[in-house]
């Protein structure tokens, strides 16, 4: 597809479980971002990749959160030992270069019960 | 500490009138500003942007104004249409940093 694709669109998991969220950026976009949006809030930055490397992971809330982008294209956000407070919409975005206009996927709604 | 602030959580406007959405920022390193629009169950979609070297950018019914001295920007939509009803996010970046978003303003355009 032409846009940013995120799977799954919805994920319900039990507290304490491990989850993986996938993002397929727009082809050719070198920059990839993960954001988290809670109810009534704006998207909150988590981590940014330039190519395969994490250029800025300062937004990851704690060490239960980890993300990879091994081949500089698809990225996976991994959350260990999920907690109810992790429930949110996780958004992925990509852009041609650093900074600038980012294109978002539709998000993955994560619910931890 | 919110670097990008949208102080109005919601705004209601009559169809055909002007909608004005406001945004303030605190980080003087920000040099690129964007507005995104979000419908329920969809990701944010880019609407319009402005670089700090300009004070106005226009695209059809949408105009963004930037006042650097006041660290303030606004989005004007005229005429407003019912399809414009959505949540609008202001975002900013400085240099090559990731976008920082405000909390959003929910616009309702009433027919």
mmCIF file of N, CA and C in Angstrom, chain A residues 33 35 37 40-45 48 56 91 98-107 109, chain B residues 2 32 34 36 38 41-46 89 93 95-104:
data_model
loop_
_atom_site.group_PDB
_atom_site.id
_atom_site.type_symbol
_atom_site.label_atom_id
_atom_site.label_comp_id
_atom_site.label_asym_id
_atom_site.label_seq_id
_atom_site.Cartn_x
_atom_site.Cartn_y
_atom_site.Cartn_z
ATOM 1 N N UNK A 33 8.915 6.838 13.304
ATOM 2 C CA UNK A 33 8.608 7.311 14.655
ATOM 3 C C UNK A 33 7.509 6.448 15.274
ATOM 4 N N UNK A 35 4.712 6.834 18.393
ATOM 5 C CA UNK A 35 4.056 7.720 19.345
ATOM 6 C C UNK A 35 2.993 6.911 20.084
ATOM 7 N N UNK A 37 -0.784 7.583 22.076
ATOM 8 C CA UNK A 37 -1.830 8.565 22.366
ATOM 9 C C UNK A 37 -2.826 7.994 23.352
ATOM 10 N N UNK A 40 -7.789 11.837 25.297
ATOM 11 C CA UNK A 40 -7.771 13.256 25.641
ATOM 12 C C UNK A 40 -6.404 13.916 25.546
ATOM 13 N N UNK A 41 -5.429 13.173 25.073
ATOM 14 C CA UNK A 41 -4.080 13.715 24.953
ATOM 15 C C UNK A 41 -3.639 13.740 23.492
ATOM 16 N N UNK A 42 -2.585 14.498 23.236
ATOM 17 C CA UNK A 42 -1.985 14.454 21.914
ATOM 18 C C UNK A 42 -1.012 13.296 21.816
ATOM 19 N N UNK A 43 -0.551 12.976 20.611
ATOM 20 C CA UNK A 43 0.463 11.935 20.462
ATOM 21 C C UNK A 43 1.721 12.286 21.251
ATOM 22 N N UNK A 44 2.215 11.300 21.972
ATOM 23 C CA UNK A 44 3.383 11.481 22.831
ATOM 24 C C UNK A 44 4.547 10.667 22.244
ATOM 25 N N UNK A 45 5.653 11.325 21.996
ATOM 26 C CA UNK A 45 6.793 10.701 21.342
ATOM 27 C C UNK A 45 7.378 9.562 22.179
ATOM 28 N N UNK A 48 12.463 7.225 17.862
ATOM 29 C CA UNK A 48 12.645 7.651 16.477
ATOM 30 C C UNK A 48 13.824 6.880 15.888
ATOM 31 N N UNK A 56 16.803 8.413 18.668
ATOM 32 C CA UNK A 56 16.332 9.068 19.890
ATOM 33 C C UNK A 56 15.293 8.160 20.526
ATOM 34 N N UNK A 91 0.793 4.868 17.723
ATOM 35 C CA UNK A 91 0.852 5.392 16.362
ATOM 36 C C UNK A 91 2.262 5.290 15.819
ATOM 37 N N UNK A 98 14.945 13.433 8.304
ATOM 38 C CA UNK A 98 14.782 13.812 9.697
ATOM 39 C C UNK A 98 13.924 15.064 9.800
ATOM 40 N N UNK A 99 13.110 15.115 10.828
ATOM 41 C CA UNK A 99 12.246 16.271 11.037
ATOM 42 C C UNK A 99 11.205 16.368 9.939
ATOM 43 N N UNK A 100 10.429 17.422 9.949
ATOM 44 C CA UNK A 100 9.513 17.654 8.851
ATOM 45 C C UNK A 100 8.229 16.861 8.912
ATOM 46 N N UNK A 101 7.553 16.868 7.799
ATOM 47 C CA UNK A 101 6.224 16.295 7.712
ATOM 48 C C UNK A 101 6.254 14.790 7.850
ATOM 49 N N UNK A 102 5.492 14.279 8.795
ATOM 50 C CA UNK A 102 5.417 12.844 9.029
ATOM 51 C C UNK A 102 4.040 12.330 8.633
ATOM 52 N N UNK A 103 4.013 11.126 8.079
ATOM 53 C CA UNK A 103 2.783 10.473 7.663
ATOM 54 C C UNK A 103 2.474 9.371 8.667
ATOM 55 N N UNK A 104 1.247 9.372 9.181
ATOM 56 C CA UNK A 104 0.878 8.441 10.233
ATOM 57 C C UNK A 104 0.085 7.255 9.711
ATOM 58 N N UNK A 105 0.249 6.124 10.405
ATOM 59 C CA UNK A 105 -0.632 4.990 10.208
ATOM 60 C C UNK A 105 -1.914 5.189 11.009
ATOM 61 N N UNK A 106 -2.795 4.205 10.929
ATOM 62 C CA UNK A 106 -4.097 4.344 11.600
ATOM 63 C C UNK A 106 -4.009 4.014 13.075
ATOM 64 N N UNK A 107 -2.856 3.452 13.497
ATOM 65 C CA UNK A 107 -2.671 3.168 14.914
ATOM 66 C C UNK A 107 -3.067 1.755 15.305
ATOM 67 N N UNK A 109 -4.756 0.020 18.628
ATOM 68 C CA UNK A 109 -5.357 0.269 19.941
ATOM 69 C C UNK A 109 -5.031 -0.907 20.834
ATOM 70 N N UNK B 2 4.629 21.058 29.194
ATOM 71 C CA UNK B 2 4.133 21.018 27.823
ATOM 72 C C UNK B 2 4.820 22.068 26.973
ATOM 73 N N UNK B 32 9.731 24.680 12.794
ATOM 74 C CA UNK B 32 8.817 24.116 11.796
ATOM 75 C C UNK B 32 7.567 23.701 12.528
ATOM 76 N N UNK B 34 3.344 22.413 12.267
ATOM 77 C CA UNK B 34 2.394 21.697 11.424
ATOM 78 C C UNK B 34 1.044 21.607 12.129
ATOM 79 N N UNK B 36 -2.229 18.937 12.132
ATOM 80 C CA UNK B 36 -2.757 17.650 11.724
ATOM 81 C C UNK B 36 -4.230 17.600 12.111
ATOM 82 N N UNK B 38 -7.471 14.856 12.827
ATOM 83 C CA UNK B 38 -7.684 13.448 13.167
ATOM 84 C C UNK B 38 -9.170 13.139 13.302
ATOM 85 N N UNK B 41 -10.745 6.791 15.121
ATOM 86 C CA UNK B 41 -10.252 5.497 14.621
ATOM 87 C C UNK B 41 -9.333 5.630 13.403
ATOM 88 N N UNK B 42 -8.827 6.814 13.159
ATOM 89 C CA UNK B 42 -7.843 7.004 12.093
ATOM 90 C C UNK B 42 -6.605 7.666 12.669
ATOM 91 N N UNK B 43 -5.485 7.544 11.958
ATOM 92 C CA UNK B 43 -4.296 8.268 12.372
ATOM 93 C C UNK B 43 -4.393 9.732 11.976
ATOM 94 N N UNK B 44 -3.570 10.576 12.588
ATOM 95 C CA UNK B 44 -3.561 11.999 12.201
ATOM 96 C C UNK B 44 -3.144 12.161 10.740
ATOM 97 N N UNK B 45 -3.783 13.077 10.032
ATOM 98 C CA UNK B 45 -3.394 13.369 8.654
ATOM 99 C C UNK B 45 -2.904 14.809 8.568
ATOM 100 N N UNK B 46 -1.843 14.984 7.812
ATOM 101 C CA UNK B 46 -1.232 16.292 7.661
ATOM 102 C C UNK B 46 -2.190 17.261 6.977
ATOM 103 N N UNK B 89 -4.589 18.858 15.772
ATOM 104 C CA UNK B 89 -3.383 18.891 16.585
ATOM 105 C C UNK B 89 -2.371 19.852 15.987
ATOM 106 N N UNK B 93 8.609 21.152 15.551
ATOM 107 C CA UNK B 93 9.918 20.508 15.666
ATOM 108 C C UNK B 93 11.011 21.560 15.512
ATOM 109 N N UNK B 95 15.160 21.883 14.359
ATOM 110 C CA UNK B 95 16.249 21.144 13.729
ATOM 111 C C UNK B 95 15.698 19.858 13.174
ATOM 112 N N UNK B 96 16.258 18.748 13.588
ATOM 113 C CA UNK B 96 15.800 17.453 13.093
ATOM 114 C C UNK B 96 15.129 16.633 14.185
ATOM 115 N N UNK B 97 14.553 17.302 15.153
ATOM 116 C CA UNK B 97 13.932 16.574 16.260
ATOM 117 C C UNK B 97 12.555 16.075 15.878
ATOM 118 N N UNK B 98 12.090 15.006 16.525
ATOM 119 C CA UNK B 98 10.733 14.509 16.252
ATOM 120 C C UNK B 98 9.687 15.557 16.624
ATOM 121 N N UNK B 99 8.536 15.428 16.011
ATOM 122 C CA UNK B 99 7.448 16.354 16.272
ATOM 123 C C UNK B 99 6.962 16.254 17.717
ATOM 124 N N UNK B 100 6.675 17.425 18.277
ATOM 125 C CA UNK B 100 6.060 17.523 19.600
ATOM 126 C C UNK B 100 4.636 18.022 19.380
ATOM 127 N N UNK B 101 3.673 17.339 19.947
ATOM 128 C CA UNK B 101 2.263 17.645 19.703
ATOM 129 C C UNK B 101 1.600 18.324 20.893
ATOM 130 N N UNK B 102 0.592 19.147 20.579
ATOM 131 C CA UNK B 102 -0.312 19.651 21.599
ATOM 132 C C UNK B 102 -1.378 18.598 21.904
ATOM 133 N N UNK B 103 -2.287 18.943 22.826
ATOM 134 C CA UNK B 103 -3.313 17.984 23.245
ATOM 135 C C UNK B 103 -4.500 17.933 22.286
ATOM 136 N N UNK B 104 -4.581 18.889 21.380
ATOM 137 C CA UNK B 104 -5.647 18.861 20.393
ATOM 138 C C UNK B 104 -6.821 19.748 20.761
#
